[in-house]
PDB file of C-alpha atoms and ligand atoms in Angstrom:
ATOM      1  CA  UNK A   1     219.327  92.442  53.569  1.00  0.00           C
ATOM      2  CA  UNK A   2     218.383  91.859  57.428  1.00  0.00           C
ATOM      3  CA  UNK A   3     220.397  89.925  59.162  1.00  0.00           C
ATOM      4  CA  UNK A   4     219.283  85.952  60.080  1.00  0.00           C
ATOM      5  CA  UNK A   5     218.802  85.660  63.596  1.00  0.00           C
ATOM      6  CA  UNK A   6     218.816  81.997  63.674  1.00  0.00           C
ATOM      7  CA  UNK A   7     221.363  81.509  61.029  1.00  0.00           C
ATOM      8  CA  UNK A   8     223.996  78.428  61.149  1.00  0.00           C
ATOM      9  CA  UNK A   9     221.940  76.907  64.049  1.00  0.00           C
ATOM     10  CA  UNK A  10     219.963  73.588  64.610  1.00  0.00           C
ATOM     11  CA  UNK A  11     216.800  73.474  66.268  1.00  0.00           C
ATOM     12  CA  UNK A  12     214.270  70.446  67.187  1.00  0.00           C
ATOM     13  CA  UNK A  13     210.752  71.232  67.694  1.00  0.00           C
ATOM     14  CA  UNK A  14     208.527  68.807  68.953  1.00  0.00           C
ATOM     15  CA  UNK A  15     204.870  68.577  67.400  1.00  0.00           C
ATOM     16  CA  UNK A  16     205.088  70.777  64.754  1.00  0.00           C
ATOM     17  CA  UNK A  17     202.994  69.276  62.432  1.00  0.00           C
ATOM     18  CA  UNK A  18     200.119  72.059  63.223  1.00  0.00           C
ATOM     19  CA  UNK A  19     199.524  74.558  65.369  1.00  0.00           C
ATOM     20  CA  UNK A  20     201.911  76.631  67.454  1.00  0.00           C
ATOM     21  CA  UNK A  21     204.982  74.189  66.639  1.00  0.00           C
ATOM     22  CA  UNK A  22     204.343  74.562  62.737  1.00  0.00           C
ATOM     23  CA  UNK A  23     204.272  78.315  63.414  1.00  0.00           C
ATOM     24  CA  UNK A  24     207.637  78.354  65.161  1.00  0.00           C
ATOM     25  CA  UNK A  25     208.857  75.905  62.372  1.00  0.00           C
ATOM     26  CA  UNK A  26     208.056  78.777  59.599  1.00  0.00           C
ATOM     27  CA  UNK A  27     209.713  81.161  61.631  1.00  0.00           C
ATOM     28  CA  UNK A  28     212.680  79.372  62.228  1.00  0.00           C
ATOM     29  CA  UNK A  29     212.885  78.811  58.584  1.00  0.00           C
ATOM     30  CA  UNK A  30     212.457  82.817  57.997  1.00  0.00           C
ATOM     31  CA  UNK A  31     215.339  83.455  60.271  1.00  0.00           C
ATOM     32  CA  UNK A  32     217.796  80.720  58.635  1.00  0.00           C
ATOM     33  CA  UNK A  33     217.849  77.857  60.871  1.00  0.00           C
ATOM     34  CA  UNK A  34     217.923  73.616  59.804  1.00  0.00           C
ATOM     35  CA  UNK A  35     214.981  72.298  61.658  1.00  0.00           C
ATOM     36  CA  UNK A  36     214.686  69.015  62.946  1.00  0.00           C
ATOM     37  CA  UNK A  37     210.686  68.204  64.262  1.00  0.00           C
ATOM     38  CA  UNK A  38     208.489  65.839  65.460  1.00  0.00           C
ATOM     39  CA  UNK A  39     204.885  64.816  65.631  1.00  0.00           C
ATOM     40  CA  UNK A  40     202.796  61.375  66.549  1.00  0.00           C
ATOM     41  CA  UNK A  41     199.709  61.458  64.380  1.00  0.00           C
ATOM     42  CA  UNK A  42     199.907  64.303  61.397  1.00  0.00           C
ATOM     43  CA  UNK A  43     201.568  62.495  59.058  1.00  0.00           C
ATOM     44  CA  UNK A  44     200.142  64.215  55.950  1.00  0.00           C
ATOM     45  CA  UNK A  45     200.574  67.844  57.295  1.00  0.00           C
ATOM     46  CA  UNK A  46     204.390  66.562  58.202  1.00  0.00           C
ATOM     47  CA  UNK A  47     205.170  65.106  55.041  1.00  0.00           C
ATOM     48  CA  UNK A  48     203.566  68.860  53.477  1.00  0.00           C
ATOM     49  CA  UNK A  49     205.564  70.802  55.443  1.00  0.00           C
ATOM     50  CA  UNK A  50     209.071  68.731  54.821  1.00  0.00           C
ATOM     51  CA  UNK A  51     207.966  69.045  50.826  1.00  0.00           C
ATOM     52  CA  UNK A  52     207.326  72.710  50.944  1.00  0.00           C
ATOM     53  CA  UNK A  53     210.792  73.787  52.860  1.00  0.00           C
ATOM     54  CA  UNK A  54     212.804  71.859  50.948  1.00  0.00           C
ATOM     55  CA  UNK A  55     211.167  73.228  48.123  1.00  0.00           C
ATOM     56  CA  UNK A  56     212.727  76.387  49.602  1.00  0.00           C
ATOM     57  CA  UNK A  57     216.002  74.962  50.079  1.00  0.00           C
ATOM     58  CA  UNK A  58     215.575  74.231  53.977  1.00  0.00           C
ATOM     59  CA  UNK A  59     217.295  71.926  55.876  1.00  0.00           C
ATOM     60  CA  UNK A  60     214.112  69.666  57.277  1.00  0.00           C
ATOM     61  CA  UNK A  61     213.489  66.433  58.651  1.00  0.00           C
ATOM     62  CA  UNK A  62     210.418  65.180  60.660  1.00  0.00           C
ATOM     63  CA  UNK A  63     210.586  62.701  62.822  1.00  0.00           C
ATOM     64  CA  UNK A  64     207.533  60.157  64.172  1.00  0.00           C
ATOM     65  CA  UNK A  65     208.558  60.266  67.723  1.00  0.00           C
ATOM     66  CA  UNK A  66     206.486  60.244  71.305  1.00  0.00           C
ATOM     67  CA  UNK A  67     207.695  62.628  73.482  1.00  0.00           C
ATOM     68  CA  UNK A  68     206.174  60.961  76.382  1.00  0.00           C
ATOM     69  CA  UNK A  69     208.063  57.948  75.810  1.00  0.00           C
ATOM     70  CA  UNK A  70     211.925  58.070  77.543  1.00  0.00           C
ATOM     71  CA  UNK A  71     213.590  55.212  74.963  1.00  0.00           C
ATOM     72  CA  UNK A  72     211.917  57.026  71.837  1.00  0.00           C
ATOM     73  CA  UNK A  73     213.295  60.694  72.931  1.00  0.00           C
ATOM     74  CA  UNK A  74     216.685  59.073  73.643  1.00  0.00           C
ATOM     75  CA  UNK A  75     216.806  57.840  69.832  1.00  0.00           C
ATOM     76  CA  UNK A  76     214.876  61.130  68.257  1.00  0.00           C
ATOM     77  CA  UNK A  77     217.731  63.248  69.543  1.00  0.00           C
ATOM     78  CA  UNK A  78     220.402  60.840  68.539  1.00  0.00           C
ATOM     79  CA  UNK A  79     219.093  60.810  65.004  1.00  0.00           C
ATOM     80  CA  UNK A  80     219.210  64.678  65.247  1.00  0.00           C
ATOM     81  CA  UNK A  81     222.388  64.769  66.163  1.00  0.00           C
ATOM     82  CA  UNK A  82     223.450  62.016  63.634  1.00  0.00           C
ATOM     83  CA  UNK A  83     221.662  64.370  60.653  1.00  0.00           C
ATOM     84  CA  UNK A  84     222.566  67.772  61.564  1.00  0.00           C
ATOM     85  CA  UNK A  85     225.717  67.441  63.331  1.00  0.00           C
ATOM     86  CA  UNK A  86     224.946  69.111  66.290  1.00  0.00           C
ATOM     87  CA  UNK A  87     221.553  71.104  68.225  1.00  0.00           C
ATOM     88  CA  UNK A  88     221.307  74.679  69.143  1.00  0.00           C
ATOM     89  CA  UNK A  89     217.700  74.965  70.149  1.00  0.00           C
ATOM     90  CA  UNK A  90     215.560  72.682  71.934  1.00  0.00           C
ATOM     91  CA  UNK A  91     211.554  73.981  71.416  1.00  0.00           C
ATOM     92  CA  UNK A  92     209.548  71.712  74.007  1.00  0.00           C
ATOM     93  CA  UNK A  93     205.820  72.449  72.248  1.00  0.00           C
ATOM     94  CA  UNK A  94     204.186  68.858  72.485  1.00  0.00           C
ATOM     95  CA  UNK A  95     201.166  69.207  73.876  1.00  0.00           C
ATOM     96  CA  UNK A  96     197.349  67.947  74.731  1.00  0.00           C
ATOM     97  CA  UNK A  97     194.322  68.291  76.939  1.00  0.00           C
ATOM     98  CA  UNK A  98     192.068  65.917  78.404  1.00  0.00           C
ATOM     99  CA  UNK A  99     189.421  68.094  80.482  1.00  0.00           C
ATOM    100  CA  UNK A 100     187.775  67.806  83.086  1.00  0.00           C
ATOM    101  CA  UNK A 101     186.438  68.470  86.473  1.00  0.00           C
ATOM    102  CA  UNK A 102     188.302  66.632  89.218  1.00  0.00           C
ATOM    103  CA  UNK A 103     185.179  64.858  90.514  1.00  0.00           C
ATOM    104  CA  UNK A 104     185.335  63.208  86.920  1.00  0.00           C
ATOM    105  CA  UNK A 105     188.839  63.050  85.517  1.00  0.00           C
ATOM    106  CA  UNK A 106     189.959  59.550  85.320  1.00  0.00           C
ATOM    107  CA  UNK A 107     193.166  58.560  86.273  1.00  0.00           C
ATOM    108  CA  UNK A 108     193.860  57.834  82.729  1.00  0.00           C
ATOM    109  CA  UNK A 109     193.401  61.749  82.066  1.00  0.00           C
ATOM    110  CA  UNK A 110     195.499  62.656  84.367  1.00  0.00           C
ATOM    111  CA  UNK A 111     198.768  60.300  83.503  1.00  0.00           C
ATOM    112  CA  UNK A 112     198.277  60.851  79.988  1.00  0.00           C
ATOM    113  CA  UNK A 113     198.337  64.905  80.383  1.00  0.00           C
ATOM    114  CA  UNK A 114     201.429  64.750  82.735  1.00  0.00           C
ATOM    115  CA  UNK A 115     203.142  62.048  80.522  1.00  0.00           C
ATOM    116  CA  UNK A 116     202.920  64.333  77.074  1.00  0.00           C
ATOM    117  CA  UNK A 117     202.926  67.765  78.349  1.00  0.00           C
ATOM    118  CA  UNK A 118     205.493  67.547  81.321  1.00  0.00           C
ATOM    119  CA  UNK A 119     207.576  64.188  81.242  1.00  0.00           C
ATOM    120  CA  UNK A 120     208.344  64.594  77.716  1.00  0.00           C
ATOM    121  CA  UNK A 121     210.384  67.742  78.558  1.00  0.00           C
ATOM    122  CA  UNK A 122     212.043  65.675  81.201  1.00  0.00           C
ATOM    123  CA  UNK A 123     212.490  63.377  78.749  1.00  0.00           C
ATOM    124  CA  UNK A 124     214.225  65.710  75.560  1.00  0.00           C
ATOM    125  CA  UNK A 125     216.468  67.699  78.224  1.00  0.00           C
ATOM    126  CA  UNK A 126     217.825  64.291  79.563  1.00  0.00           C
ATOM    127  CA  UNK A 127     218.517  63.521  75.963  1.00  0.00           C
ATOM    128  CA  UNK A 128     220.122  66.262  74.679  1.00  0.00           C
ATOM    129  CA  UNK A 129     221.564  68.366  77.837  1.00  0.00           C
ATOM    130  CA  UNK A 130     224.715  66.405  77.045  1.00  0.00           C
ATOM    131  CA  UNK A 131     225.616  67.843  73.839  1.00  0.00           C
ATOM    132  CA  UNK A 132     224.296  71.107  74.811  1.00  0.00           C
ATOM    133  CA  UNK A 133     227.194  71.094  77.565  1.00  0.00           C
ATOM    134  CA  UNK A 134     229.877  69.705  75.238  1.00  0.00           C
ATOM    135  CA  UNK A 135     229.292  72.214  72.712  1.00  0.00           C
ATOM    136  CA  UNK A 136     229.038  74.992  76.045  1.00  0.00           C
ATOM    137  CA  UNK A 137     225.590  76.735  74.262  1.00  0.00           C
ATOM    138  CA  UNK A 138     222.284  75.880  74.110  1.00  0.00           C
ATOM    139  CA  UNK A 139     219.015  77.158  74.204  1.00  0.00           C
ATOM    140  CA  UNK A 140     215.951  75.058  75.616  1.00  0.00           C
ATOM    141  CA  UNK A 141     212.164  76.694  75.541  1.00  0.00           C
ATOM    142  CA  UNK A 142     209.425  74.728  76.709  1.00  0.00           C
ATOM    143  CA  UNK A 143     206.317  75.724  75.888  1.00  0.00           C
ATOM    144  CA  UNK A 144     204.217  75.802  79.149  1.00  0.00           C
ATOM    145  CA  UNK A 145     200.673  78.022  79.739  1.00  0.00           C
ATOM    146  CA  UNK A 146     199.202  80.818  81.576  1.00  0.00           C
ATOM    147  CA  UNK A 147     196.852  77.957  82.495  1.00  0.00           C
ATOM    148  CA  UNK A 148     200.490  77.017  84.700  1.00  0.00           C
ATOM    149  CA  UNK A 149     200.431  80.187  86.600  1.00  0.00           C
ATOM    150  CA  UNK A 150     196.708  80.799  87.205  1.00  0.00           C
ATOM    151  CA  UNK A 151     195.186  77.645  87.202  1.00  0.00           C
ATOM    152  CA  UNK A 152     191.799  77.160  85.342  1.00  0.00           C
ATOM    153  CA  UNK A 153     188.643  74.824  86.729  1.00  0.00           C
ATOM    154  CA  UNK A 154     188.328  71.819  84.162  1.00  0.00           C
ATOM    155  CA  UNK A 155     192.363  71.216  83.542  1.00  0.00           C
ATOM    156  CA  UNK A 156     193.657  70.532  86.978  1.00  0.00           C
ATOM    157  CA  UNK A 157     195.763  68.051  84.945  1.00  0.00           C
ATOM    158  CA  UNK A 158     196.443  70.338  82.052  1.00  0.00           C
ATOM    159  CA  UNK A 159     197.398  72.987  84.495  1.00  0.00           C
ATOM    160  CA  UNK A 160     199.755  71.304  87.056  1.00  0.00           C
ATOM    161  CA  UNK A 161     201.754  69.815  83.449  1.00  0.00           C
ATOM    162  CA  UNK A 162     202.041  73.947  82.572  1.00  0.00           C
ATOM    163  CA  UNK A 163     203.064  74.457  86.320  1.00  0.00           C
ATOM    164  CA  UNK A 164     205.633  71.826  86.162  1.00  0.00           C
ATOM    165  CA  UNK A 165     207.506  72.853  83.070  1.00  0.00           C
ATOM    166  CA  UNK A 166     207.815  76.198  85.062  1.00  0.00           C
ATOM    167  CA  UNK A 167     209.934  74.727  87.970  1.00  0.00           C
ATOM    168  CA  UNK A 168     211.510  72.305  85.740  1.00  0.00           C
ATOM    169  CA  UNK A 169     212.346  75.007  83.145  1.00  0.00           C
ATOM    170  CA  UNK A 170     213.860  76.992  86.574  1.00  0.00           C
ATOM    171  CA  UNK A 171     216.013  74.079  87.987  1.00  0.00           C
ATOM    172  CA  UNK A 172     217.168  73.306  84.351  1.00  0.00           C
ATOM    173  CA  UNK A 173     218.312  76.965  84.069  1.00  0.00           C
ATOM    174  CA  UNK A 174     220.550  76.662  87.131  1.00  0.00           C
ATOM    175  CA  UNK A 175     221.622  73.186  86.836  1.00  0.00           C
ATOM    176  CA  UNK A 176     223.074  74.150  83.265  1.00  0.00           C
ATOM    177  CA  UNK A 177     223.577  77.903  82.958  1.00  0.00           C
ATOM    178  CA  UNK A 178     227.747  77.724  83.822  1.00  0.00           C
ATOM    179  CA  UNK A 179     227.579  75.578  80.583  1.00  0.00           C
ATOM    180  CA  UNK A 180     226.108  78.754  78.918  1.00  0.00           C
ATOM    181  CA  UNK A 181     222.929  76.200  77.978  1.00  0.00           C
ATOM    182  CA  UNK A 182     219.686  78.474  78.752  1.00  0.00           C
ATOM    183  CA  UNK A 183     216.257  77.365  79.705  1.00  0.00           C
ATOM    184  CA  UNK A 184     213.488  79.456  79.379  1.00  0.00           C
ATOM    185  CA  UNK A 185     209.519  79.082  79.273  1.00  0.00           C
ATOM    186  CA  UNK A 186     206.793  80.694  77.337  1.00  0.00           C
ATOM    187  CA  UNK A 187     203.246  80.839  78.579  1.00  0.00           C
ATOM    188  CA  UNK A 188     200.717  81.458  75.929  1.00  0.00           C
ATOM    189  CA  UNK A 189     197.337  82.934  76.768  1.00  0.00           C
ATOM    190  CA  UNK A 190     194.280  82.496  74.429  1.00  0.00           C
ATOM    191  CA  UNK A 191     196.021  81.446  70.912  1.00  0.00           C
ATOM    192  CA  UNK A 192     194.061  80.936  67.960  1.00  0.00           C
ATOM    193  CA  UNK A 193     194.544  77.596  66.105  1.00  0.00           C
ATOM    194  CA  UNK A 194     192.684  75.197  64.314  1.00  0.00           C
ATOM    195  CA  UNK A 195     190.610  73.985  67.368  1.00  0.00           C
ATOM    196  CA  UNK A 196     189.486  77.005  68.347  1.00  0.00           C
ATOM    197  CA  UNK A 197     187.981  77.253  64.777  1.00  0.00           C
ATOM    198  CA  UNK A 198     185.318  74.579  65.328  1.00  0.00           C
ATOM    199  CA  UNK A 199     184.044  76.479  69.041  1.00  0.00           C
ATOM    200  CA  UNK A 200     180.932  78.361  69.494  1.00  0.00           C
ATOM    201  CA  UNK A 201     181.562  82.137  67.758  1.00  0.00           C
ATOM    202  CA  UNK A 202     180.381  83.909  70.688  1.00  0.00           C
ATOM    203  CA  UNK A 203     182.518  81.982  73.482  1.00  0.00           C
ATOM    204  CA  UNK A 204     185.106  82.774  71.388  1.00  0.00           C
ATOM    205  CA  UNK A 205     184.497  86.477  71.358  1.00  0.00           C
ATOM    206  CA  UNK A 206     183.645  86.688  74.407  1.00  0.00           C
ATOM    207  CA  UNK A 207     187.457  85.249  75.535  1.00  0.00           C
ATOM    208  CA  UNK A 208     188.731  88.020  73.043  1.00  0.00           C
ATOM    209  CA  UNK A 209     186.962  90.851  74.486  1.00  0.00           C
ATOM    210  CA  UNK A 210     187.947  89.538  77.987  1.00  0.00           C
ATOM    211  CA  UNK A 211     191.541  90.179  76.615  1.00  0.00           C
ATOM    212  CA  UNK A 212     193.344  93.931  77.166  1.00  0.00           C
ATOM    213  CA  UNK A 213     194.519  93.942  73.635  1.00  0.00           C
ATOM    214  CA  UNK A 214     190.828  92.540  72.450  1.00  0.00           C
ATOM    215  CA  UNK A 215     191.969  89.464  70.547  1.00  0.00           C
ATOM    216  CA  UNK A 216     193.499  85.845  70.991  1.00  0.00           C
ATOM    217  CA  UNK A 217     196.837  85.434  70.192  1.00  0.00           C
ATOM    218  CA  UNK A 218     198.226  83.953  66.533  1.00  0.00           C
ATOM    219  CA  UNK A 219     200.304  81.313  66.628  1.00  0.00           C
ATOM    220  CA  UNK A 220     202.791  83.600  65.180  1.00  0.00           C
ATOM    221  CA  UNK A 221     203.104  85.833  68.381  1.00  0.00           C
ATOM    222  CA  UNK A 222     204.245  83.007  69.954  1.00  0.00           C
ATOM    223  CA  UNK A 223     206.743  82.021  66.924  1.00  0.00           C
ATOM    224  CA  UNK A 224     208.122  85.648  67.583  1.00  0.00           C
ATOM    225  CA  UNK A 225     208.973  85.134  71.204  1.00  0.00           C
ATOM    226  CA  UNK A 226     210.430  81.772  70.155  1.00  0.00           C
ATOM    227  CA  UNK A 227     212.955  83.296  67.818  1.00  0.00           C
ATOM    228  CA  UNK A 228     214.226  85.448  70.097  1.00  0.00           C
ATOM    229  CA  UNK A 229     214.511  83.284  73.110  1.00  0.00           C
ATOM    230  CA  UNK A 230     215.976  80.766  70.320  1.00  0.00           C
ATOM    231  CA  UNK A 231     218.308  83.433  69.178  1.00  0.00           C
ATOM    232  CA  UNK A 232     221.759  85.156  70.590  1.00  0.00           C
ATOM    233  CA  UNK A 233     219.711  88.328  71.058  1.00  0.00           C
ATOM    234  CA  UNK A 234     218.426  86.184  74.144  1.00  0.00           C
ATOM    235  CA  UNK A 235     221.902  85.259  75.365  1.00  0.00           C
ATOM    236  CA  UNK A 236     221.854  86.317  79.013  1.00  0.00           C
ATOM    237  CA  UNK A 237     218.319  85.647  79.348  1.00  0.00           C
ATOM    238  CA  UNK A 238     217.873  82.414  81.435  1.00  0.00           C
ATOM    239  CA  UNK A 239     214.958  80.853  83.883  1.00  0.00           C
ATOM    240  CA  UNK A 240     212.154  83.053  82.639  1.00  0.00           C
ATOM    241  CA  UNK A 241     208.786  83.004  81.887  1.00  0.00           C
ATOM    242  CA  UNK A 242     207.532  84.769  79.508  1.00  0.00           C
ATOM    243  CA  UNK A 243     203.692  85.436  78.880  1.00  0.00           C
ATOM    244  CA  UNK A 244     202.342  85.939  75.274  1.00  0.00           C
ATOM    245  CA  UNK A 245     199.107  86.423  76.596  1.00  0.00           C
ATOM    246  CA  UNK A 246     197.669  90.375  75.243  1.00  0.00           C
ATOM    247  CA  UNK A 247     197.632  91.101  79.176  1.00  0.00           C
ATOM    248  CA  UNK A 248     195.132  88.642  80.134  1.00  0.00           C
ATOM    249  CA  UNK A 249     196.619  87.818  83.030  1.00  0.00           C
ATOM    250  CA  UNK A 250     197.858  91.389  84.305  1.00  0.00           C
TER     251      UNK A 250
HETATM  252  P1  NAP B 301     197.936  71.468  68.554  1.00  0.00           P
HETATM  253  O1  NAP B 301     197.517  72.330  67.411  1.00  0.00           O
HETATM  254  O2  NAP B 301     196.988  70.438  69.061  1.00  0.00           O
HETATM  255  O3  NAP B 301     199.320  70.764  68.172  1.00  0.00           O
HETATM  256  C1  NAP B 301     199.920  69.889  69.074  1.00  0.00           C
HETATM  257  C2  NAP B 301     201.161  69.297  68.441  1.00  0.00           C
HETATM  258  O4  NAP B 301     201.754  68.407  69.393  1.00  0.00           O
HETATM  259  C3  NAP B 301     200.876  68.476  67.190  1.00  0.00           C
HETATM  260  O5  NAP B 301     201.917  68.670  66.256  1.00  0.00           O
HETATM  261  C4  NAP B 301     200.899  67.039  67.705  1.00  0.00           C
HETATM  262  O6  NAP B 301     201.306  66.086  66.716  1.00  0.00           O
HETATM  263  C5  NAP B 301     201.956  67.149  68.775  1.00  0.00           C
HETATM  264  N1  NAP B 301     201.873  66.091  69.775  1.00  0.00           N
HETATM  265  C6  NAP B 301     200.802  65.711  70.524  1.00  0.00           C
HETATM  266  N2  NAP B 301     201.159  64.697  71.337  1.00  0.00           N
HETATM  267  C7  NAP B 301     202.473  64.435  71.087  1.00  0.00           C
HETATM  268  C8  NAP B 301     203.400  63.498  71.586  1.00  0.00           C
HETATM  269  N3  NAP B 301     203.073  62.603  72.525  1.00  0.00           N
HETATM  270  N4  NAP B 301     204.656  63.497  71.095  1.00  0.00           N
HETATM  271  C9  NAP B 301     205.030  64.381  70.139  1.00  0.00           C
HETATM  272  N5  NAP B 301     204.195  65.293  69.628  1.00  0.00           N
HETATM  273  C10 NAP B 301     202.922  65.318  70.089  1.00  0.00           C
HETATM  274  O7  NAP B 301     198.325  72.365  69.829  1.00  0.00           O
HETATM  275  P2  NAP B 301     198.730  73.913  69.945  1.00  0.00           P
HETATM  276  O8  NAP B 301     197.510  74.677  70.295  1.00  0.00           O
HETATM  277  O9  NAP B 301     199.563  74.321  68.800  1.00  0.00           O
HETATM  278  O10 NAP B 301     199.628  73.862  71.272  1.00  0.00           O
HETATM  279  C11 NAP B 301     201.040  73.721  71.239  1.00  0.00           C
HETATM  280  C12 NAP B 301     201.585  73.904  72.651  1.00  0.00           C
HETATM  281  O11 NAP B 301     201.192  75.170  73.153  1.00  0.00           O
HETATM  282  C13 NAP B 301     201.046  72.872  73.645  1.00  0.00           C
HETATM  283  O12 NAP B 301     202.054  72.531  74.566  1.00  0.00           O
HETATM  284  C14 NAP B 301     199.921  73.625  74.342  1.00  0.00           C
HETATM  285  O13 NAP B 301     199.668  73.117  75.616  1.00  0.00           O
HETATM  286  C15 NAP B 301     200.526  75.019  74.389  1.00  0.00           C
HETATM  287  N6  NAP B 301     199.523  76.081  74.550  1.00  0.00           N
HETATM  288  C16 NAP B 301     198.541  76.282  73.606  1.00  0.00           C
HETATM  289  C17 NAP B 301     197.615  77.297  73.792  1.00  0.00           C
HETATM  290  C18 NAP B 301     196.532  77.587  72.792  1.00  0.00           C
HETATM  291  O14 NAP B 301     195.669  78.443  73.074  1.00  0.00           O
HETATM  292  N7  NAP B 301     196.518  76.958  71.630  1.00  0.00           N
HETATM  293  C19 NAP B 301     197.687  78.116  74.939  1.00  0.00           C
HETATM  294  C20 NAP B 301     198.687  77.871  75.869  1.00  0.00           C
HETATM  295  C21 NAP B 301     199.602  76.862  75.663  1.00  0.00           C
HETATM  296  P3  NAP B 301     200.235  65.208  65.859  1.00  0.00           P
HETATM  297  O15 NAP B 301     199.355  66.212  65.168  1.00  0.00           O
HETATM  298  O16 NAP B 301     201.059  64.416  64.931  1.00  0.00           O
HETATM  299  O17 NAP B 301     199.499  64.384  66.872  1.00  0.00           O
END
C-alpha cells in the first residue's frame, strides 16, 4: 500500500465548502489527515461534505467562521485545537472578488477584498502561530494568485490582497522558521471551478489556449501542490511561492 503523506496530522482549511478548498479537503482526506474547515455561506455543500467523509471514516468538522473577522478566527482555532488536539497545517484558501476598474471601485470593494483575502491570513497565523511554536512544526500555505505577481486591470483590489499574502507569507517564514513552523504560498493561474462554468465558452477558450500547457488548471492541481507543501516531503521548503499556473506566466 502507498504510504500516507499526511497521515497522523491536523489540518484547517478555510472555505472549503467548494472550489479549490473542497479540492484540497479530498486530498487531504486521500493522504490520511483529520480536517478541520471552514466556510461563511455553503452550508448545504458543508454539511455534504462532513456526511460523506465520515461516511468514510474521516475525522471532519466544519466550522461557520469569517476569516475576516479577528475575534471569530481567535475562537475557530481554539475550537480546533479543543477537537483535534493539536494543528499541523494551516491552508489559508478564503477567498473573493469584487471587480472593477479603479475609476469605479468603491471603497466598499476595496475593504471588503483586503479584509477576506489578506487580513484573514493575518488573522489565522495570529491565532494559531502559538501552538505551531509550542509543538516546534507547522506548516502554513496561503493561497495567494498569479493575479499577486502580475497584476491584472479590473482587480487592483483583488490583486494587491494576492500581493500581500506574498510578503506576509515571506516575513511569516522568517519570523517563525527557527520554530521549524513553515510558510509558504501558492499562486494559482486560470483554475477551473464552478464560476468559470457559467462564462462565455469562447472567453474561456480563449484563456486556455493563451496557456503553454493549453488548459486551465483543476482544482486538483492545486490540491497536489497543497499536499506536498502540507506534507514532510516539504520540510525544508520555507518562504516560497509556488505557481500552479501551466506556464502562463513564464
Ligand atoms: P470559490 O469557489 O468561490 O470558494 C471560495 C471559498 O471561500 C468558499 O468555500 C467560501 O465559503 C469561502 N469564503 C468566502 N469568504 C469567506 C470568509 N469571509 N470566511 C471564510 N470563508 C470564506 O473560490 P475558489 O475559486 O475555489 O478560490 C479559492 C482561493 O483560490 C481564493 O483565495 C482565490 O482567490 C484563489 N484563487 C482562485 C483562482 C481561480 O481561478 N479559481 C485563481 C487564483 C487564486 P462559502 O461558500 O460558505 O461562502
Amino acid at each position: 500500500m502507498r504510504p500516507k503523506h499526511l497521515k497522523g496530522k491536523v489540518a484547517l482549511i478555510t472555505g472549503a465548502s467548494k472550489g479549490i478548498g473542497r479540492a484540497i479537503a479530498h486530498r487531504y482526506e486521500f493522504e490520511g489527515a483529520d480536517i478541520a474547515f471552514t466556510y461563511v455561506s455553503s452550508q448545504d455543500k458543508t454539511h455534504q461534505l462532513e456526511v460523506e467523509m465520515r461516511v468514510r471514516g474521516v475525522k471532519i468538522k466544519g466550522f461557520r467562521s469569517d476569516a475576516s473577522d479577528y475575534k471569530d478566527t481567535q475562537k475557530v482555532i481554539q475550537k480546533v485545537i479543543d477537537k483535534f488536539g493539536r494543528l499541523d497545517i494551516l491552508v489559508n484558501n478564503a477567498g473573493i472578488t469584487q471587480d472593477n476598474l479603479l475609476l469605479r471601485m468603491s471603497e466598499e470593494n476595496w475593504d471588503n477584498v483586503i479584509n477576506v483575502n489578506l487580513k484573514s491570513c493575518f488573522n489565522m497565523v495570529k491565532a494559531s502561530a502559538r501552538q505551531f511554536m509550542k509543538q516546534r512544526s507547522g506548516s502554513i500555505i496561503n493561497i495567494s494568485s498569479v493575479v499577486g505577481v502580475k497584476g491584472n486591470a479590473g482587480q487592483s483590489n483583488y490583486a494587491a490582497s494576492k500581493a500581500g499574502i506574498i510578503g506576509f507569507t515571506k516575513s511569516v517564514a522568517l519570523e517563525l522558521g527557527s520554530r521549524n513552523v513553515r510558510c509558504n504560498a501558492i499562486a494559482p493561474g486560470f483554475i477551473e471551478t464552478e464560476m468559470t462554468e457559467k462564462l462565455d465558452p469562447k472567453v474561456v477558450q480563449s484563456w486556455r489556449d493563451a496557456i503553454p500547457l493549453k488548459r486551465g488548471g483543476l482544482p486538483e492541481d492545486v490540491a497536489d501542490v497543497a499536499v506536498f507543501l502540507g506534507s514532510d516531503m516539504s520540510s525544508y521548503i520555507t518562504g516560497q511561492v509556488i505557481q500552479v499556473d501551466g506556464g502562463m506566466l513564464t
